Coordinates of C-alpha atoms in Angstrom, one line a residue:
M766 CA 151.9 138.4 115.7
T767 CA 148.4 139.4 114.5
L768 CA 146.7 137.3 111.8
D769 CA 145.2 139.1 108.9
P770 CA 141.5 138.3 109.0
V771 CA 141.1 138.8 105.3
N772 CA 143.8 136.3 104.5
T773 CA 142.5 133.9 107.1
D774 CA 139.0 134.0 105.5
R775 CA 140.5 133.5 102.0
Y776 CA 142.4 130.5 103.3
Q777 CA 139.3 129.0 104.9
V778 CA 137.3 129.5 101.7
R779 CA 140.0 128.1 99.5
R780 CA 140.5 125.1 101.7
L781 CA 136.8 124.4 101.7
V782 CA 136.5 124.7 97.9
V783 CA 139.5 122.4 97.3
H784 CA 138.2 119.9 99.8
L785 CA 134.7 119.9 98.3
A786 CA 136.3 119.4 94.8
R787 CA 138.1 116.3 96.1
L788 CA 134.8 115.0 97.5
A789 CA 133.1 115.7 94.2
V790 CA 135.7 113.7 92.3
F791 CA 135.2 110.7 94.7
V792 CA 131.4 110.9 94.6
S793 CA 131.4 111.2 90.8
I794 CA 133.5 108.0 90.4
I795 CA 131.1 106.2 92.8
G796 CA 128.1 107.5 90.8
L797 CA 129.7 106.4 87.5
I798 CA 130.3 102.9 88.9
H799 CA 126.6 102.7 90.0
L800 CA 125.3 104.0 86.6
Q801 CA 127.6 101.7 84.7
Y802 CA 126.2 98.7 86.6
A803 CA 122.6 99.9 86.4
S804 CA 122.8 100.3 82.6
S805 CA 124.4 97.0 82.0
S806 CA 121.9 94.4 80.6
A807 CA 124.5 91.6 80.6
R808 CA 124.5 91.1 84.3
V809 CA 121.1 89.2 84.4
T810 CA 120.8 86.0 82.5
A811 CA 117.3 85.5 81.2
I812 CA 115.8 82.3 82.3
A813 CA 115.0 81.5 78.7
D814 CA 118.7 81.4 78.1
L815 CA 119.3 78.5 80.6
S816 CA 120.9 75.3 79.3
V817 CA 120.1 71.8 80.3
D818 CA 123.5 71.5 81.9
Q819 CA 122.6 74.2 84.3
V820 CA 119.6 72.3 85.7
V821 CA 121.1 68.8 85.7
S822 CA 122.4 69.3 89.3
L823 CA 118.7 69.8 90.4
F824 CA 117.2 67.3 87.9
P825 CA 119.7 64.6 87.0
A826 CA 117.4 63.1 84.4
A827 CA 116.8 66.4 82.7
A828 CA 117.1 66.2 78.9
S829 CA 115.2 69.3 77.7
L830 CA 113.8 72.7 78.7
A831 CA 110.7 74.5 77.5
G832 CA 111.5 76.8 74.7
V833 CA 109.8 79.8 76.3
A834 CA 109.4 80.7 79.9
S835 CA 105.9 81.2 81.3
D836 CA 104.5 84.6 82.4
D837 CA 105.5 84.0 86.0
G838 CA 109.1 83.0 85.0
R839 CA 108.8 79.2 85.1
M840 CA 110.9 77.0 82.8
A841 CA 109.5 73.5 82.4
V842 CA 112.0 70.6 82.7
S843 CA 111.5 67.2 80.9
D844 CA 113.3 63.9 80.7
A845 CA 114.4 62.2 77.5
D846 CA 110.9 60.7 77.0
G847 CA 109.3 64.1 77.3
K848 CA 107.9 63.4 80.7
S849 CA 107.6 66.4 83.0
L850 CA 110.1 66.5 85.9
G851 CA 109.0 69.8 87.2
Y852 CA 110.2 73.4 86.6
V853 CA 112.8 76.0 87.6
V854 CA 112.6 79.7 88.5
Q855 CA 115.4 82.1 89.2
T856 CA 115.5 84.9 91.8
S857 CA 116.8 87.5 89.3
P858 CA 115.7 90.2 88.4
E859 CA 112.9 90.3 91.0
S860 CA 115.4 90.0 93.9
D861 CA 118.3 91.9 92.5
H862 CA 117.8 94.7 95.1
I863 CA 118.8 92.3 97.9
I864 CA 122.5 92.3 98.3
G865 CA 124.8 90.4 100.6
F866 CA 128.4 91.5 101.4
S867 CA 128.9 93.3 98.1
G868 CA 126.2 92.3 95.6
P869 CA 123.1 90.2 94.7
T870 CA 123.1 86.5 93.9
N871 CA 121.0 84.9 91.2
V872 CA 119.7 81.6 92.5
L873 CA 118.1 78.8 90.5
I874 CA 115.2 77.0 92.4
G875 CA 113.9 73.7 91.2
F876 CA 110.4 72.4 91.9
D877 CA 108.8 69.1 91.2
D878 CA 105.3 68.6 89.7
L879 CA 103.9 68.9 93.2
D880 CA 105.3 72.4 93.7
R881 CA 107.9 71.2 96.2
V882 CA 111.6 72.3 96.1
V883 CA 114.0 69.7 94.8
G884 CA 117.1 71.9 95.3
I885 CA 118.8 75.2 94.7
S886 CA 121.9 76.2 92.8
I887 CA 123.8 79.4 92.2
L888 CA 123.6 80.7 88.6
S889 CA 125.7 83.8 89.1
S890 CA 126.6 86.3 91.8
E891 CA 128.0 89.8 92.2
D892 CA 129.0 88.9 95.8
T893 CA 132.5 88.3 97.0
R894 CA 133.9 85.0 95.6
D895 CA 135.2 83.5 98.9
H896 CA 131.9 84.2 100.7
L897 CA 129.9 82.6 97.9
L898 CA 132.2 79.5 97.9
E899 CA 131.6 79.1 101.6
V900 CA 127.9 79.1 101.1
E901 CA 128.0 76.6 98.2
R902 CA 130.2 74.2 100.3
N903 CA 127.7 74.3 103.1
E904 CA 125.4 71.3 102.3
Q905 CA 123.1 72.0 105.2
F906 CA 122.3 75.5 103.9
M907 CA 122.0 74.5 100.3
S908 CA 119.5 71.7 101.1
S909 CA 117.6 73.6 103.8
L910 CA 114.6 74.2 101.6
D911 CA 114.4 70.7 100.0
G912 CA 110.9 69.2 100.1
K913 CA 109.2 72.4 101.1
S914 CA 106.3 74.0 99.3
R915 CA 106.0 77.6 98.4
D916 CA 103.8 78.3 101.4
E917 CA 106.2 76.5 103.7
I918 CA 109.1 78.6 102.5
G919 CA 107.2 81.7 103.4
R920 CA 106.4 80.3 106.9
V921 CA 109.9 79.1 107.8
G922 CA 111.3 82.6 107.6
V923 CA 115.1 83.0 107.7
V924 CA 117.1 79.8 108.5
D925 CA 120.6 79.7 110.1
A926 CA 123.2 81.8 108.2
V927 CA 126.5 80.3 107.1
S928 CA 129.2 81.1 109.5
G929 CA 131.9 83.2 107.9
A930 CA 129.5 84.2 105.1
T931 CA 126.6 85.6 107.1
L932 CA 125.6 88.5 104.8
T933 CA 125.9 86.4 101.6
S934 CA 123.8 83.5 102.9
L935 CA 121.2 85.8 104.5
A936 CA 120.9 87.7 101.2
I937 CA 120.4 84.4 99.3
Q938 CA 117.6 83.3 101.7
E939 CA 116.0 86.7 101.4
S940 CA 116.2 86.6 97.6
I941 CA 114.5 83.2 97.5
I942 CA 111.8 84.1 100.0
H943 CA 111.1 87.4 98.1
R944 CA 111.0 85.7 94.8
L945 CA 108.6 83.0 96.0
G946 CA 106.6 85.4 98.3
G947 CA 104.1 86.4 95.6
E948 CA 101.4 84.1 94.4
V949 CA 102.0 82.0 91.3
G950 CA 100.1 83.2 88.3
S951 CA 97.8 81.0 86.3
L952 CA 99.2 79.3 83.2
R953 CA 95.6 78.5 82.0
F954 CA 94.2 82.0 82.4
P955 CA 97.2 84.4 82.3
T956 CA 95.3 87.4 81.0
P957 CA 94.7 90.2 83.6
L958 CA 91.1 91.3 84.3
S959 CA 89.8 94.1 82.2
L960 CA 87.3 96.8 83.3
D961 CA 84.7 95.2 80.9
D962 CA 85.1 91.9 82.7
V963 CA 84.2 93.5 86.0
K964 CA 81.3 95.6 84.7
V965 CA 79.2 92.4 84.5
L966 CA 79.2 92.5 88.3
F967 CA 79.7 96.2 88.9
P968 CA 78.1 98.2 86.1
N969 CA 79.2 101.5 87.6
A970 CA 82.8 100.6 87.9
D971 CA 85.3 103.0 86.2
H972 CA 88.6 101.7 87.5
I973 CA 90.1 98.4 88.8
E974 CA 93.4 97.7 90.4
P975 CA 95.1 94.5 91.5
N976 CA 95.7 93.6 95.1
A977 CA 99.4 93.9 95.7
V978 CA 99.3 91.0 98.3
H979 CA 96.8 88.6 96.8
A980 CA 97.1 88.3 93.0
A981 CA 93.6 86.7 92.5
V982 CA 91.9 89.8 94.1
W983 CA 91.1 93.0 92.2
F984 CA 89.7 96.2 93.8
V985 CA 86.8 97.9 92.1
N986 CA 86.3 101.7 92.2
S987 CA 83.7 104.1 91.0
G988 CA 84.1 107.9 91.1
G989 CA 87.2 107.6 93.2
D990 CA 85.4 105.4 95.9
R991 CA 86.0 101.7 96.4
I992 CA 82.7 99.9 95.8
G993 CA 83.8 96.3 96.1
Q994 CA 86.3 93.7 94.9
V995 CA 86.5 90.7 92.6
L996 CA 88.0 87.4 93.5
R997 CA 89.0 85.2 90.6
T998 CA 88.7 81.4 90.9
S999 CA 91.9 81.1 88.9
P1000 CA 94.5 79.9 89.7
A1001 CA 93.0 78.3 92.9
A1002 CA 90.4 76.3 90.9
D1003 CA 92.4 75.6 87.7
N1004 CA 92.3 71.9 88.5
V1005 CA 88.5 71.8 88.9
V1006 CA 87.4 70.4 85.6
G1007 CA 83.8 70.3 84.2
Y1008 CA 83.0 68.4 81.1
Q1009 CA 86.3 69.0 79.4
G1010 CA 88.3 71.7 81.2
P1011 CA 88.4 74.4 83.9
T1012 CA 86.5 77.7 83.9
D1013 CA 87.6 81.1 85.2
T1014 CA 84.8 82.6 87.4
L1015 CA 84.7 86.0 88.9
I1016 CA 83.2 86.4 92.4
G1017 CA 81.9 89.9 93.1
L1018 CA 82.0 91.1 96.7
D1019 CA 80.6 94.4 98.0
R1020 CA 82.3 96.7 100.6
D1021 CA 81.0 94.5 103.4
G1022 CA 82.5 91.4 101.9
A1023 CA 79.1 89.9 100.8
V1024 CA 78.7 88.2 97.4
V1025 CA 76.8 90.3 94.8
G1026 CA 77.0 87.7 92.1
I1027 CA 79.3 85.6 90.0
A1028 CA 80.4 86.0 86.3
I1029 CA 81.7 83.4 84.0
G1030 CA 85.0 84.3 82.3
K1031 CA 87.1 82.3 79.9
S1032 CA 86.6 78.6 79.9
Y1033 CA 88.1 75.4 78.5
D1034 CA 84.8 73.6 78.7
N1035 CA 82.6 73.0 75.7
E1036 CA 80.1 75.3 74.1
P1037 CA 77.2 75.5 74.3
Y1038 CA 77.4 74.3 77.9
V1039 CA 79.4 77.4 79.1
G1040 CA 76.9 79.6 77.3
Y1041 CA 74.0 78.0 79.2
V1042 CA 75.7 78.7 82.5
R1043 CA 76.3 82.4 81.6
E1044 CA 72.7 82.8 80.7
D1045 CA 71.2 81.2 83.8
S1046 CA 70.7 84.1 86.2
Y1047 CA 69.2 81.8 88.8
F1048 CA 72.3 79.7 89.0
R1049 CA 74.5 82.8 89.0
S1050 CA 72.7 84.1 92.1
T1051 CA 73.3 80.8 94.1
F1052 CA 75.9 82.4 96.4
D1053 CA 74.4 86.0 96.6
E1054 CA 74.7 87.7 100.0
M1055 CA 77.0 85.0 101.4
K1056 CA 80.2 86.3 103.2
L1057 CA 83.5 85.0 102.0
Q1058 CA 83.9 83.0 105.2
Q1059 CA 80.5 81.3 104.6
L1060 CA 81.5 80.7 101.0
A1061 CA 84.7 79.0 102.1
E1062 CA 82.8 76.6 104.4
A1063 CA 79.9 76.0 102.0
D1064 CA 78.7 72.4 101.4
L1065 CA 77.0 72.3 97.9
Y1066 CA 75.1 69.2 98.8
E1067 CA 73.6 70.7 101.9
M1068 CA 72.8 73.9 100.0
R1069 CA 71.0 71.7 97.4
V1070 CA 72.8 73.4 94.6
E1071 CA 71.5 72.2 91.3
G1072 CA 73.4 72.4 88.1
V1073 CA 72.1 74.2 85.0
S1074 CA 69.9 72.0 82.9
G1075 CA 71.8 70.7 79.9
A1076 CA 75.2 71.8 81.4
T1077 CA 75.3 70.0 84.8
M1078 CA 79.0 69.1 84.8
T1079 CA 80.1 72.5 83.7
S1080 CA 77.9 74.4 86.1
M1081 CA 78.7 72.2 89.1
A1082 CA 82.4 72.6 88.3
V1083 CA 81.9 76.4 88.4
A1084 CA 80.2 76.1 91.8
D1085 CA 83.0 73.8 93.1
G1086 CA 85.5 76.3 91.8
V1087 CA 83.9 79.2 93.6
V1088 CA 84.0 77.4 96.9
E1089 CA 87.6 76.2 96.3
A1090 CA 88.8 79.7 95.5
A1091 CA 87.1 81.2 98.6
K1092 CA 88.6 78.4 100.7
K1093 CA 92.2 79.0 99.4
H1094 CA 91.9 82.7 99.7
R1095 CA 90.8 82.4 103.3
E1096 CA 93.8 80.1 103.9
K1097 CA 96.2 82.6 102.4
V1098 CA 94.7 85.5 104.5
E1099 CA 95.2 83.4 107.6
L1100 CA 98.7 82.4 106.5
E1101 CA 99.6 86.0 105.9
A1102 CA 98.4 86.9 109.4
S1103 CA 100.3 84.1 111.1
R1104 CA 103.5 84.3 109.0
P1105 CA 106.6 85.4 110.9
K1106 CA 107.7 88.8 109.9
R1107 CA 110.7 88.8 107.6
R1108 CA 113.4 91.4 107.6
S1109 CA 112.0 94.8 107.1
G1110 CA 113.1 98.1 108.3
F1111 CA 116.2 98.6 110.4
Q1112 CA 116.9 95.4 112.4
I1113 CA 120.0 95.1 114.6
S1114 CA 121.8 92.0 115.6
V1115 CA 124.1 91.5 118.6
H1116 CA 127.2 91.9 116.3
D1117 CA 125.7 95.1 114.9
I1118 CA 125.3 96.5 118.4
G1119 CA 128.9 95.4 119.3
T1120 CA 130.3 97.1 116.2
M1121 CA 128.5 100.3 117.0
I1122 CA 129.9 100.2 120.6
V1123 CA 133.4 99.8 119.2
I1124 CA 132.9 102.7 116.8
V1125 CA 131.8 105.0 119.6
A1126 CA 134.7 103.8 121.8
A1127 CA 137.2 104.4 118.9
I1128 CA 135.9 108.0 118.3
V1129 CA 136.2 108.8 122.1
I1130 CA 139.7 107.3 122.4
G1131 CA 140.9 108.9 119.2
S1132 CA 139.5 112.4 120.1
T1133 CA 140.7 112.5 123.7
S1134 CA 143.8 112.1 125.8
L1135 CA 143.0 108.4 126.1
R1136 CA 144.8 107.7 122.9
A1137 CA 148.1 108.5 124.8
N1138 CA 147.3 105.9 127.5
K1139 CA 149.3 102.8 126.5
R1140 CA 147.3 100.3 128.6
V1141 CA 144.0 101.6 127.1
R1142 CA 145.4 101.6 123.6
I1143 CA 146.7 98.0 123.8
V1144 CA 143.5 96.6 125.3
F1145 CA 141.4 98.4 122.7
Q1146 CA 143.7 97.1 119.9
L1147 CA 143.3 93.5 121.1
M1148 CA 139.5 94.0 121.1
L1149 CA 139.6 95.3 117.5
I1150 CA 141.6 92.2 116.4
V1151 CA 139.5 89.7 118.3
Y1152 CA 136.0 91.1 118.1
L1153 CA 135.8 93.4 115.0
G1154 CA 138.2 91.2 113.0
L1155 CA 138.0 87.6 114.0
I1156 CA 134.4 87.4 115.4
A1157 CA 132.4 90.0 113.5
G1158 CA 134.6 90.1 110.4
N1159 CA 133.8 93.8 109.9
L1160 CA 136.5 95.5 107.9
V1161 CA 136.3 98.2 105.2
S1162 CA 137.7 96.9 101.9
Q1163 CA 137.9 97.8 98.2
A1164 CA 135.7 94.8 97.3
M1165 CA 133.0 96.0 99.6
I1166 CA 133.2 99.6 98.5
A1167 CA 133.0 98.6 94.8
G1168 CA 130.1 96.2 95.5
W1169 CA 128.2 98.9 97.4
A1170 CA 128.9 101.5 94.7
K1171 CA 127.3 99.1 92.2
H1172 CA 124.3 97.9 94.2
G1173 CA 123.7 100.3 97.0
V1174 CA 124.2 100.2 100.7
P1175 CA 122.7 97.2 102.5
L1176 CA 121.6 99.1 105.6
Q1177 CA 118.9 96.6 106.5
M1178 CA 121.1 93.6 106.1
A1179 CA 124.3 95.0 107.7
P1180 CA 123.6 98.1 109.9
G1181 CA 126.7 97.6 112.0
L1182 CA 129.0 97.4 109.0
T1183 CA 127.2 100.3 107.4
M1184 CA 127.9 102.5 110.4
L1185 CA 131.5 101.4 110.3
V1186 CA 131.8 102.6 106.7
I1187 CA 130.1 105.9 107.6
A1188 CA 132.5 106.5 110.4
A1189 CA 135.4 105.6 108.2
F1190 CA 134.5 108.1 105.5
A1191 CA 132.7 110.8 107.6
C1192 CA 135.6 111.3 110.1
P1193 CA 138.2 112.2 107.5
L1194 CA 135.8 114.4 105.6
F1195 CA 134.7 116.5 108.5
S1196 CA 137.7 116.4 110.8
K1197 CA 141.5 116.1 110.6
R1198 CA 141.4 112.5 111.9
N1199 CA 141.4 109.3 110.0
I1200 CA 139.7 107.4 112.8
Y1201 CA 139.3 104.1 110.9
C1202 CA 142.9 103.6 110.0
S1203 CA 144.3 104.7 113.4
H1204 CA 141.6 103.3 115.8
L1205 CA 139.1 101.0 114.0
C1206 CA 141.0 98.8 111.5
P1207 CA 141.9 95.4 113.0
H1208 CA 144.8 95.0 110.5
G1209 CA 146.2 98.3 111.5
A1210 CA 145.9 97.3 115.2
V1211 CA 148.0 94.2 114.5
Q1212 CA 150.7 96.3 112.9
Q1213 CA 150.6 98.7 115.8
L1214 CA 151.1 95.9 118.3
I1215 CA 154.0 94.3 116.5
K1216 CA 155.8 97.6 115.7
G1217 CA 159.3 97.6 116.9
R1218 CA 159.0 94.2 118.6
I1219 CA 162.2 92.9 117.0
R1220 CA 165.6 94.6 117.2
Y1221 CA 166.5 94.5 113.5
Q1222 CA 164.6 97.2 111.7
V1223 CA 164.9 98.1 108.0
K1224 CA 165.3 101.8 107.3
L1225 CA 164.2 102.5 103.8
G1226 CA 165.8 105.3 101.8
H1227 CA 163.8 108.3 100.6
S1228 CA 163.7 107.2 97.0
V1229 CA 162.6 103.6 97.9
S1230 CA 159.9 105.0 100.2
K1231 CA 158.6 107.3 97.5
L1232 CA 158.5 104.5 95.0
L1233 CA 156.7 102.1 97.4
M1234 CA 154.2 104.9 98.2
L1235 CA 152.9 104.6 94.6
L1236 CA 151.6 101.1 95.2
P1237 CA 148.4 101.9 97.0
G1238 CA 147.4 104.4 94.3
L1239 CA 148.1 101.9 91.6
L1240 CA 145.9 99.4 93.4
L1241 CA 143.1 101.9 93.5
L1242 CA 143.6 102.3 89.8
W1243 CA 143.3 98.5 89.4
C1244 CA 140.1 98.4 91.5
L1245 CA 138.6 101.2 89.3
V1246 CA 139.4 99.4 86.1
V1247 CA 138.2 96.0 87.3
T1248 CA 135.0 97.4 88.6
M1249 CA 134.1 99.7 85.6
A1250 CA 135.2 97.2 83.0
A1251 CA 133.7 94.2 84.8
L1252 CA 136.9 92.2 84.5
P1253 CA 136.9 88.7 86.0
F1254 CA 139.1 89.4 88.9
S1255 CA 138.2 89.4 92.6
L1256 CA 139.2 92.5 94.5
V1257 CA 139.5 90.5 97.8
D1258 CA 142.7 89.1 96.4
I1259 CA 144.6 92.4 96.7
E1260 CA 143.8 93.1 100.4
P1261 CA 144.4 91.0 103.5
F1262 CA 141.1 91.6 105.2
D1263 CA 139.3 88.4 104.3
A1264 CA 142.0 86.5 106.2
Y1265 CA 140.3 87.6 109.4
V1266 CA 137.4 85.4 108.4
F1267 CA 139.9 82.6 107.9
R1268 CA 137.3 80.0 107.1
I1269 CA 136.6 81.5 103.7
A1270 CA 139.9 83.2 102.9
G1271 CA 141.6 82.4 99.6
W1272 CA 145.3 81.8 99.2
A1273 CA 145.9 85.2 97.6
T1274 CA 144.3 87.0 100.5
I1275 CA 146.3 84.9 103.0
A1276 CA 149.5 85.6 101.1
V1277 CA 148.9 89.4 101.2
F1278 CA 148.2 89.1 105.0
V1279 CA 151.3 87.1 105.7
V1280 CA 153.6 89.2 103.6
G1281 CA 152.2 92.4 105.0
I1282 CA 152.6 91.3 108.6
I1283 CA 156.2 90.0 108.1
A1284 CA 157.1 93.3 106.3
S1285 CA 155.6 95.3 109.3
L1286 CA 157.9 93.4 111.7
F1287 CA 160.9 95.0 109.9
V1288 CA 159.3 98.2 108.6
P1289 CA 156.9 99.9 111.0
M1290 CA 153.3 99.9 109.6
A1291 CA 154.6 98.6 106.2
Y1292 CA 151.2 97.4 104.9
C1293 CA 149.4 100.6 105.9
R1294 CA 152.1 102.8 104.4
F1295 CA 152.9 100.9 101.2
G1296 CA 150.1 98.5 100.5
C1297 CA 146.7 99.6 101.6
P1298 CA 144.5 101.2 98.8
T1299 CA 141.6 101.7 101.3
G1300 CA 143.8 103.6 103.7
R1301 CA 145.1 105.7 100.8
L1302 CA 141.6 106.6 99.7
L1303 CA 140.6 107.6 103.3
D1304 CA 143.8 109.7 103.7
Y1305 CA 143.1 111.5 100.4
L1306 CA 139.6 112.5 101.7
R1307 CA 141.0 113.7 105.0
F1308 CA 140.3 117.3 105.9
N1309 CA 143.7 118.8 107.0
A1310 CA 145.7 121.9 107.2
R1311 CA 147.0 121.5 103.7
S1312 CA 143.6 121.0 102.1
D1313 CA 143.8 124.4 100.5
R1314 CA 146.5 123.1 98.1
W1315 CA 145.8 121.4 94.8
T1316 CA 148.5 118.7 94.6
V1317 CA 149.7 116.0 92.3
R1318 CA 147.4 113.6 94.1
D1319 CA 144.4 115.7 93.0
W1320 CA 145.6 115.6 89.4
V1321 CA 145.9 111.9 89.6
A1322 CA 142.3 111.7 91.1
L1323 CA 141.1 113.7 88.2
G1324 CA 142.8 111.3 85.9
Y1325 CA 141.0 108.4 87.6
L1326 CA 137.7 110.3 87.0
G1327 CA 138.5 110.8 83.4
L1328 CA 139.3 107.1 83.0
A1329 CA 136.0 106.2 84.7
I1330 CA 134.1 108.5 82.3
W1331 CA 135.9 106.9 79.4
L1332 CA 135.2 103.4 80.6
S1333 CA 131.5 104.3 81.1
T1334 CA 131.2 105.1 77.5
G1335 CA 131.9 101.5 76.6
H1336 CA 135.5 101.6 75.6

């Protein structure tokens, strides 16, 4: 029989159009979830809204908090007598882009008055509940930064992750390091430099910009060319006091790093003493032509630096502040050069490599005659259960999909798991094979191994089967509602996958796991057929011979999209 080329072409076009429509529905729902989260202002608690109860775990004697947070996000903590105990900062929103298994975590960090960590606590988290609880129960992890200064936190890099909650604990570490990685702004001189401030040292300057790495340094430009830079003595010298208070001084450096002069900025010292220093050009030329390294090592006594007549204490405090700022800036530059590199770019762990090897093996076995080899199939299924499930804990779940839809894909934190998800969704989209469900899911492998192992098998009637087949779709609907409406329910409870990381699994997850396995002993692949929302989603996206037909499932998917649109409007 000869096929009609025209009808064949129409079939192929129709199948492609319908398949792309299904994909568009799925992508639209994911996009709506992301936009819903991005537009929500309720997910981040402003530090100004903190209560005393939330900081008592870090400061047991805490009785009050400052009414307003400082410019750099600090909230001062005091005891009942008004004595300062230290301050707290939170990682959100600066570190919200760092996600763990399924979302970011807002961490409260307490510091004493010497800028050393007294402890950390979890304020809120979008990550999976069981992973977060495992981290909070790990005292070694939660106290790993105690007693460390900000600079020491930057030097220690990433400490040991919590077993069973690796992505969550790594993300928390990264969030803290990122939040504390920048320099602390000055509380005494919080106002940024203006062009007029800099023109005292560089009259031709027409543009200034802050150094992204060192907050006390500003670049100076003229006509599009960089002509020098300015180093502020604040906050490095905020504790260098003259007659009555500190002075913010600007150190001008040319393109070769040599001092072109100093300028006196705002001061807490007394007038007219500050004015005398501003007007004394001889004193202000004290450090001219010195390189920053020389300035950092300067000995004012050996240099025979004399203060300004009538303002000795103020002027000598200015000179001390210049040397102190140069010294601290040099230390920071050296620290930056010696600091171990934190996670950046695409970094791969042993488990990531192992996961990728398993993915390649699954695609090869699923696409060739090897899938019919019983011995190969059993060995590979055991490897999936032991390695991908129990050791790596890499399984695709609704909790993970919802979390990634809200916050983005954590490619840097979890490249192996990311590749697994790509394989799970790409194979059904571009082929007729659902590789994940048949050859990559550890839970599916368990059911395949136990299939038919007992004599007594339950044969379900057609009506019962059709009724049970509705359950995965209803669970997908529940996942959509919980995610879009931000309901206080954990999606890990409706699937068995966290049970493979048994150290963190909750009772609901374990119950789903046990019931699903017992059911699969009597009804082949019972959980995959009648209980798995993730498998149903992947099967819906699978490109198959009947992809040219718009079915009831497609109308249901459109209904889900309509519901997502309705929920996104705030209903």
